[in-house]
PDB file of C-alpha atoms in Angstrom:
ATOM      1  CA  UNK D   1       7.583  94.407 215.993  1.00 47.00           C
ATOM      2  CA  UNK D   2       9.963  92.736 213.838  1.00 49.00           C
ATOM      3  CA  UNK D   3      11.089  95.354 210.068  1.00 51.00           C
ATOM      4  CA  UNK D   4       7.821  95.915 208.568  1.00 57.00           C
ATOM      5  CA  UNK D   5       7.023  93.705 205.146  1.00 52.00           C
ATOM      6  CA  UNK D   6       7.098  95.493 201.719  1.00 51.00           C
ATOM      7  CA  UNK D   7       5.772  93.696 198.792  1.00 50.00           C
ATOM      8  CA  UNK D   8       4.811  94.923 194.866  1.00 46.00           C
ATOM      9  CA  UNK D   9       2.457  93.263 193.267  1.00 46.00           C
ATOM     10  CA  UNK D  10       1.867  94.283 189.717  1.00 43.00           C
ATOM     11  CA  UNK D  11      -1.788  93.096 188.521  1.00 38.00           C
ATOM     12  CA  UNK D  12      -2.739  92.508 185.418  1.00 31.00           C
ATOM     13  CA  UNK D  13      -5.382  92.034 184.667  1.00 31.00           C
ATOM     14  CA  UNK D  14     -29.325 100.917 205.062  1.00 37.00           C
ATOM     15  CA  UNK D  15     -30.303 101.167 208.736  1.00 37.00           C
ATOM     16  CA  UNK D  16     -31.091 103.112 211.504  1.00 38.00           C
ATOM     17  CA  UNK D  17     -28.281 105.163 213.420  1.00 43.00           C
ATOM     18  CA  UNK D  18     -28.328 103.200 216.399  1.00 44.00           C
ATOM     19  CA  UNK D  19     -28.003 100.206 214.301  1.00 44.00           C
ATOM     20  CA  UNK D  20     -24.994 101.985 212.622  1.00 46.00           C
ATOM     21  CA  UNK D  21     -23.572 102.939 214.985  1.00 53.00           C
ATOM     22  CA  UNK D  22     -23.531  99.043 216.571  1.00 51.00           C
ATOM     23  CA  UNK D  23     -22.371  97.936 213.630  1.00 52.00           C
ATOM     24  CA  UNK D  24     -19.479 100.527 214.064  1.00 52.00           C
ATOM     25  CA  UNK D  25     -18.831  99.308 217.326  1.00 54.00           C
ATOM     26  CA  UNK D  26     -17.917  96.139 216.848  1.00 64.00           C
ATOM     27  CA  UNK D  27     -15.979  96.495 213.598  1.00 72.00           C
ATOM     28  CA  UNK D  28     -13.910  98.432 215.465  1.00 70.00           C
ATOM     29  CA  UNK D  29     -12.883  95.415 218.188  1.00 70.00           C
ATOM     30  CA  UNK D  30     -12.564  93.139 215.017  1.00 82.00           C
ATOM     31  CA  UNK D  31      -9.389  91.755 214.841  1.00 86.00           C
ATOM     32  CA  UNK D  32      -8.864  89.912 211.442  1.00 94.00           C
ATOM     33  CA  UNK D  33     -10.962  90.163 208.583  1.00 96.00           C
ATOM     34  CA  UNK D  34     -11.500  88.561 204.833  1.00 95.00           C
ATOM     35  CA  UNK D  35     -11.383  90.506 201.637  1.00 96.00           C
ATOM     36  CA  UNK D  36     -15.283  88.951 201.905  1.00 96.00           C
ATOM     37  CA  UNK D  37     -16.773  91.038 204.954  1.00 94.00           C
ATOM     38  CA  UNK D  38     -14.497  94.038 204.094  1.00 96.00           C
ATOM     39  CA  UNK D  39     -16.491  97.460 203.612  1.00 96.00           C
ATOM     40  CA  UNK D  40     -16.193 100.107 200.259  1.00 97.00           C
ATOM     41  CA  UNK D  41     -15.690 103.186 201.520  1.00 98.00           C
ATOM     42  CA  UNK D  42     -17.298 103.846 197.748  1.00 97.00           C
ATOM     43  CA  UNK D  43     -20.767 102.243 198.541  1.00 96.00           C
ATOM     44  CA  UNK D  44     -23.532 103.743 198.248  1.00 96.00           C
ATOM     45  CA  UNK D  45     -25.151 102.201 201.100  1.00 95.00           C
ATOM     46  CA  UNK D  46     -24.647 104.665 204.038  1.00 94.00           C
ATOM     47  CA  UNK D  47     -23.547 102.236 206.361  1.00 94.00           C
ATOM     48  CA  UNK D  48     -21.389 100.394 204.767  1.00 95.00           C
ATOM     49  CA  UNK D  49     -19.157 103.927 204.518  1.00 95.00           C
ATOM     50  CA  UNK D  50     -19.161 103.878 208.145  1.00 95.00           C
ATOM     51  CA  UNK D  51     -18.000 100.662 208.966  1.00 95.00           C
ATOM     52  CA  UNK D  52     -15.287 102.002 207.443  1.00 96.00           C
ATOM     53  CA  UNK D  53     -15.642 104.898 209.494  1.00 95.00           C
ATOM     54  CA  UNK D  54     -16.062 107.613 206.298  1.00 95.00           C
ATOM     55  CA  UNK D  55     -19.336 109.473 206.438  1.00 94.00           C
ATOM     56  CA  UNK D  56     -18.877 110.950 202.205  1.00 95.00           C
ATOM     57  CA  UNK D  57     -17.967 108.924 199.754  1.00 97.00           C
ATOM     58  CA  UNK D  58     -13.821 108.124 200.450  1.00 98.00           C
ATOM     59  CA  UNK D  59     -11.115 106.737 199.193  1.00 98.00           C
ATOM     60  CA  UNK D  60      -9.999 105.387 202.652  1.00 99.00           C
ATOM     61  CA  UNK D  61     -11.876 102.336 204.433  1.00 98.00           C
ATOM     62  CA  UNK D  62     -10.538 102.869 207.815  1.00 97.00           C
ATOM     63  CA  UNK D  63     -13.253 100.041 210.148  1.00 96.00           C
ATOM     64  CA  UNK D  64      -9.985  99.442 213.335  1.00 95.00           C
ATOM     65  CA  UNK D  65      -9.154 102.829 213.110  1.00 95.00           C
ATOM     66  CA  UNK D  66      -6.195 102.536 211.942  1.00 96.00           C
ATOM     67  CA  UNK D  67      -4.932 106.249 211.499  1.00 97.00           C
ATOM     68  CA  UNK D  68      -7.384 109.385 213.276  1.00 96.00           C
ATOM     69  CA  UNK D  69     -10.569 111.231 210.809  1.00 96.00           C
ATOM     70  CA  UNK D  70      -7.925 113.864 209.972  1.00 97.00           C
ATOM     71  CA  UNK D  71      -5.339 111.949 208.848  1.00 98.00           C
ATOM     72  CA  UNK D  72      -8.168 109.530 206.774  1.00 98.00           C
ATOM     73  CA  UNK D  73      -9.353 113.393 204.967  1.00 98.00           C
ATOM     74  CA  UNK D  74      -6.068 114.802 204.555  1.00 98.00           C
ATOM     75  CA  UNK D  75      -5.145 110.910 202.252  1.00 98.00           C
ATOM     76  CA  UNK D  76      -8.445 112.006 200.798  1.00 98.00           C
ATOM     77  CA  UNK D  77      -7.858 115.090 199.401  1.00 98.00           C
ATOM     78  CA  UNK D  78      -4.410 113.878 198.280  1.00 98.00           C
ATOM     79  CA  UNK D  79      -5.454 111.611 196.529  1.00 98.00           C
ATOM     80  CA  UNK D  80      -8.139 113.598 194.813  1.00 98.00           C
ATOM     81  CA  UNK D  81      -5.719 115.825 194.185  1.00 98.00           C
ATOM     82  CA  UNK D  82      -4.141 112.687 191.787  1.00 98.00           C
ATOM     83  CA  UNK D  83      -6.929 111.540 190.009  1.00 96.00           C
ATOM     84  CA  UNK D  84      -8.226 115.667 188.982  1.00 96.00           C
ATOM     85  CA  UNK D  85      -4.722 116.570 188.239  1.00 96.00           C
ATOM     86  CA  UNK D  86      -2.333 113.557 186.804  1.00 96.00           C
ATOM     87  CA  UNK D  87      -2.604 111.828 183.238  1.00 92.00           C
ATOM     88  CA  UNK D  88      -2.778 108.634 182.738  1.00 91.00           C
ATOM     89  CA  UNK D  89      -1.526 107.071 179.534  1.00 86.00           C
ATOM     90  CA  UNK D  90      -4.769 105.581 178.062  1.00 90.00           C
ATOM     91  CA  UNK D  91      -7.559 106.886 175.636  1.00 90.00           C
ATOM     92  CA  UNK D  92      -9.932 107.021 178.819  1.00 90.00           C
ATOM     93  CA  UNK D  93      -8.071 108.826 180.839  1.00 90.00           C
ATOM     94  CA  UNK D  94      -7.671 111.710 177.972  1.00 87.00           C
ATOM     95  CA  UNK D  95     -12.553 111.418 177.276  1.00 90.00           C
ATOM     96  CA  UNK D  96     -12.588 112.227 180.447  1.00 87.00           C
ATOM     97  CA  UNK D  97     -10.110 114.326 181.951  1.00 89.00           C
ATOM     98  CA  UNK D  98      -8.616 112.259 184.534  1.00 94.00           C
ATOM     99  CA  UNK D  99      -5.252 110.816 185.956  1.00 95.00           C
ATOM    100  CA  UNK D 100      -4.539 108.169 188.324  1.00 96.00           C
ATOM    101  CA  UNK D 101      -6.975 106.672 191.406  1.00 97.00           C
ATOM    102  CA  UNK D 102      -5.869 105.108 194.603  1.00 98.00           C
ATOM    103  CA  UNK D 103      -7.715 103.701 197.354  1.00 98.00           C
ATOM    104  CA  UNK D 104      -6.435 103.141 200.376  1.00 99.00           C
ATOM    105  CA  UNK D 105      -7.388  99.851 203.393  1.00 98.00           C
ATOM    106  CA  UNK D 106      -6.277  99.533 207.143  1.00 98.00           C
ATOM    107  CA  UNK D 107      -6.818  96.603 209.109  1.00 96.00           C
ATOM    108  CA  UNK D 108      -5.941  94.879 211.900  1.00 95.00           C
ATOM    109  CA  UNK D 109      -5.070  91.675 210.207  1.00 96.00           C
ATOM    110  CA  UNK D 110      -5.767  90.125 207.569  1.00 96.00           C
ATOM    111  CA  UNK D 111      -7.789  86.367 207.675  1.00 95.00           C
ATOM    112  CA  UNK D 112      -4.597  83.732 205.854  1.00 94.00           C
ATOM    113  CA  UNK D 113      -6.064  81.708 202.959  1.00 90.00           C
ATOM    114  CA  UNK D 114      -3.574  78.500 205.088  1.00 87.00           C
ATOM    115  CA  UNK D 115      -5.383  78.235 208.333  1.00 83.00           C
ATOM    116  CA  UNK D 116      -3.447  77.206 211.397  1.00 79.00           C
ATOM    117  CA  UNK D 117       0.229  76.631 209.976  1.00 80.00           C
ATOM    118  CA  UNK D 118       3.095  79.715 211.311  1.00 86.00           C
ATOM    119  CA  UNK D 119       3.671  81.459 207.968  1.00 89.00           C
ATOM    120  CA  UNK D 120       7.341  82.314 206.973  1.00 90.00           C
ATOM    121  CA  UNK D 121       8.086  85.931 205.091  1.00 87.00           C
ATOM    122  CA  UNK D 122       7.490  84.489 202.290  1.00 89.00           C
ATOM    123  CA  UNK D 123       4.341  82.940 202.367  1.00 92.00           C
ATOM    124  CA  UNK D 124       2.891  86.309 204.795  1.00 92.00           C
ATOM    125  CA  UNK D 125       3.593  88.717 201.199  1.00 88.00           C
ATOM    126  CA  UNK D 126       1.982  85.615 199.469  1.00 91.00           C
ATOM    127  CA  UNK D 127      -1.199  86.378 201.564  1.00 95.00           C
ATOM    128  CA  UNK D 128      -1.260  89.945 201.770  1.00 94.00           C
ATOM    129  CA  UNK D 129      -0.705  89.563 198.009  1.00 91.00           C
ATOM    130  CA  UNK D 130      -4.045  87.381 197.284  1.00 95.00           C
ATOM    131  CA  UNK D 131      -5.713  89.085 200.270  1.00 97.00           C
ATOM    132  CA  UNK D 132      -5.320  92.654 198.246  1.00 97.00           C
ATOM    133  CA  UNK D 133      -5.906  91.575 194.629  1.00 96.00           C
ATOM    134  CA  UNK D 134      -9.115  89.615 196.071  1.00 97.00           C
ATOM    135  CA  UNK D 135     -10.553  93.145 197.731  1.00 98.00           C
ATOM    136  CA  UNK D 136      -9.563  95.125 194.562  1.00 97.00           C
ATOM    137  CA  UNK D 137     -11.958  92.740 192.571  1.00 96.00           C
ATOM    138  CA  UNK D 138     -14.691  92.608 195.507  1.00 97.00           C
ATOM    139  CA  UNK D 139     -14.548  96.650 195.146  1.00 97.00           C
ATOM    140  CA  UNK D 140     -14.556  96.759 191.572  1.00 95.00           C
ATOM    141  CA  UNK D 141     -11.077  98.602 190.893  1.00 95.00           C
ATOM    142  CA  UNK D 142     -11.224  98.411 187.369  1.00 90.00           C
ATOM    143  CA  UNK D 143     -11.428 102.043 186.621  1.00 89.00           C
ATOM    144  CA  UNK D 144     -11.259 103.703 183.733  1.00 87.00           C
ATOM    145  CA  UNK D 145      -8.795 101.436 182.148  1.00 94.00           C
ATOM    146  CA  UNK D 146      -6.240 100.001 184.745  1.00 90.00           C
ATOM    147  CA  UNK D 147      -5.322 103.000 185.672  1.00 95.00           C
ATOM    148  CA  UNK D 148      -6.109 102.242 189.764  1.00 96.00           C
ATOM    149  CA  UNK D 149      -3.408 101.802 192.627  1.00 98.00           C
ATOM    150  CA  UNK D 150      -4.586 100.342 195.494  1.00 98.00           C
ATOM    151  CA  UNK D 151      -2.261 100.844 199.273  1.00 98.00           C
ATOM    152  CA  UNK D 152      -3.064  98.168 202.217  1.00 98.00           C
ATOM    153  CA  UNK D 153      -1.776  97.966 205.607  1.00 97.00           C
ATOM    154  CA  UNK D 154      -2.133  95.724 208.110  1.00 96.00           C
ATOM    155  CA  UNK D 155      -1.524  96.097 211.375  1.00 95.00           C
ATOM    156  CA  UNK D 156      -1.434  92.874 213.047  1.00 94.00           C
ATOM    157  CA  UNK D 157       1.525  91.722 210.284  1.00 94.00           C
ATOM    158  CA  UNK D 158       3.467  94.955 209.640  1.00 93.00           C
ATOM    159  CA  UNK D 159       2.083  94.530 206.650  1.00 94.00           C
ATOM    160  CA  UNK D 160       2.252  97.090 204.166  1.00 95.00           C
ATOM    161  CA  UNK D 161       1.562  96.376 199.915  1.00 95.00           C
ATOM    162  CA  UNK D 162       0.862  97.963 196.846  1.00 97.00           C
ATOM    163  CA  UNK D 163      -1.417  96.283 194.261  1.00 96.00           C
ATOM    164  CA  UNK D 164      -1.070  98.719 190.678  1.00 95.00           C
ATOM    165  CA  UNK D 165      -3.152  97.990 187.826  1.00 94.00           C
ATOM    166  CA  UNK D 166      -2.298  97.436 184.377  1.00 93.00           C
ATOM    167  CA  UNK D 167      -1.588 100.955 183.408  1.00 94.00           C
ATOM    168  CA  UNK D 168      -1.081 102.277 187.250  1.00 95.00           C
ATOM    169  CA  UNK D 169       1.834  99.943 186.555  1.00 94.00           C
ATOM    170  CA  UNK D 170       3.555 100.927 183.706  1.00 94.00           C
ATOM    171  CA  UNK D 171       4.241 104.538 185.564  1.00 95.00           C
ATOM    172  CA  UNK D 172       4.215 103.312 188.924  1.00 96.00           C
ATOM    173  CA  UNK D 173       7.026 100.142 187.924  1.00 95.00           C
ATOM    174  CA  UNK D 174       7.235  97.619 191.218  1.00 92.00           C
ATOM    175  CA  UNK D 175      11.444  98.608 191.896  1.00 94.00           C
ATOM    176  CA  UNK D 176       9.810 102.318 192.420  1.00 95.00           C
ATOM    177  CA  UNK D 177       7.400 101.275 194.919  1.00 95.00           C
ATOM    178  CA  UNK D 178      10.261  99.711 196.454  1.00 92.00           C
ATOM    179  CA  UNK D 179      12.280 101.511 196.869  1.00 93.00           C
ATOM    180  CA  UNK D 180       9.875 104.344 198.016  1.00 95.00           C
ATOM    181  CA  UNK D 181       7.980 101.968 200.857  1.00 93.00           C
ATOM    182  CA  UNK D 182      11.413 101.266 202.390  1.00 92.00           C
ATOM    183  CA  UNK D 183      12.262 105.621 202.518  1.00 91.00           C
ATOM    184  CA  UNK D 184       9.085 106.184 203.809  1.00 93.00           C
ATOM    185  CA  UNK D 185       9.585 102.643 206.222  1.00 92.00           C
ATOM    186  CA  UNK D 186      10.780 104.652 209.707  1.00 92.00           C
ATOM    187  CA  UNK D 187       6.783 106.118 209.932  1.00 95.00           C
ATOM    188  CA  UNK D 188       5.603 102.510 210.484  1.00 94.00           C
ATOM    189  CA  UNK D 189       8.103 101.639 212.758  1.00 90.00           C
ATOM    190  CA  UNK D 190       5.760 101.750 215.669  1.00 89.00           C
ATOM    191  CA  UNK D 191       2.571 100.159 214.681  1.00 87.00           C
ATOM    192  CA  UNK D 192       0.768 101.385 217.823  1.00 89.00           C
ATOM    193  CA  UNK D 193       1.034 105.191 216.545  1.00 92.00           C
ATOM    194  CA  UNK D 194      -1.471 106.793 214.778  1.00 92.00           C
ATOM    195  CA  UNK D 195      -0.360 110.139 214.204  1.00 95.00           C
ATOM    196  CA  UNK D 196       2.817 108.094 212.543  1.00 96.00           C
ATOM    197  CA  UNK D 197       1.368 105.665 210.084  1.00 97.00           C
ATOM    198  CA  UNK D 198      -1.107 108.388 209.247  1.00 97.00           C
ATOM    199  CA  UNK D 199       1.514 110.484 207.948  1.00 97.00           C
ATOM    200  CA  UNK D 200       3.550 107.541 206.453  1.00 97.00           C
ATOM    201  CA  UNK D 201       0.487 106.672 203.723  1.00 98.00           C
ATOM    202  CA  UNK D 202       0.481 110.343 203.146  1.00 98.00           C
ATOM    203  CA  UNK D 203       4.090 110.807 201.816  1.00 97.00           C
ATOM    204  CA  UNK D 204       3.710 107.398 200.173  1.00 98.00           C
ATOM    205  CA  UNK D 205       1.430 108.890 198.385  1.00 98.00           C
ATOM    206  CA  UNK D 206       2.602 111.712 197.679  1.00 97.00           C
ATOM    207  CA  UNK D 207       5.415 110.546 196.288  1.00 97.00           C
ATOM    208  CA  UNK D 208       3.695 108.289 194.657  1.00 98.00           C
ATOM    209  CA  UNK D 209       2.056 111.090 192.830  1.00 97.00           C
ATOM    210  CA  UNK D 210       5.911 112.734 192.366  1.00 96.00           C
ATOM    211  CA  UNK D 211       6.640 109.345 189.925  1.00 96.00           C
ATOM    212  CA  UNK D 212       3.419 110.052 188.115  1.00 96.00           C
ATOM    213  CA  UNK D 213       4.390 113.698 187.344  1.00 95.00           C
ATOM    214  CA  UNK D 214       7.870 112.159 186.385  1.00 94.00           C
ATOM    215  CA  UNK D 215       9.954 114.082 189.719  1.00 95.00           C
ATOM    216  CA  UNK D 216      11.650 110.785 190.348  1.00 92.00           C
ATOM    217  CA  UNK D 217      14.881 111.808 192.072  1.00 90.00           C
ATOM    218  CA  UNK D 218      12.572 113.848 194.495  1.00 92.00           C
ATOM    219  CA  UNK D 219      10.355 110.580 194.999  1.00 93.00           C
ATOM    220  CA  UNK D 220      13.237 108.623 196.049  1.00 91.00           C
ATOM    221  CA  UNK D 221      14.411 110.969 198.728  1.00 84.00           C
ATOM    222  CA  UNK D 222      15.122 109.601 201.827  1.00 75.00           C
ATOM    223  CA  UNK D 223      13.319 110.171 204.920  1.00 62.00           C
ATOM    224  CA  UNK D 224      15.432 111.909 208.161  1.00 51.00           C
ATOM    225  CA  UNK D 225      18.386 111.480 206.614  1.00 42.00           C
ATOM    226  CA  UNK D 226      18.228 107.721 206.125  1.00 43.00           C
ATOM    227  CA  UNK D 227      19.024 105.998 203.002  1.00 39.00           C
ATOM    228  CA  UNK D 228      16.132 104.444 201.336  1.00 41.00           C
TER     229      UNK D 228
END
């Protein structure tokens, strides 16, 4: 595949076990997803969470097994720490004693709005922007005061995309996302390397945490001697 495409967007603004297993199996081999069909890992419905390959309430939806359960668990743990230990700049965060909320969506490929037409890199990134924004709306990611971040990775499209809502975007700027995404791009060179993709996502999230904590120099350092 070609180089990883990085796009930054600051957006303002129950079944029997057998049936569930069949649903998960079907989803696992599904190649193309529409945002309307994509499951929610924080749904109270167990079947929907299982479609994300998550048993409990989670911040990660991984229906195509892009990463391992172990890596998904590690990402969940890091996201939980960020939520509990960071401070976001709105009254509701202070009142409810929590910080920034991050969620992760991983798929083989996303359905494009422009059908049956070759896409330029710019057009592909526009498609990713729209898919991610609409998914954030479906997942009701307004949070307490738009202090939320959605990380989207599409394996076959070779696209890594981060969406920040208004309050999160006041701390994690678009230029920060671009620099960090470039710094960790080596993890995503081989899209079939499940372990490397998991490590890359975890590193990306840890660096976002450093930005939230004001540790900019650490956040922008290179990986394996490669300049961001």
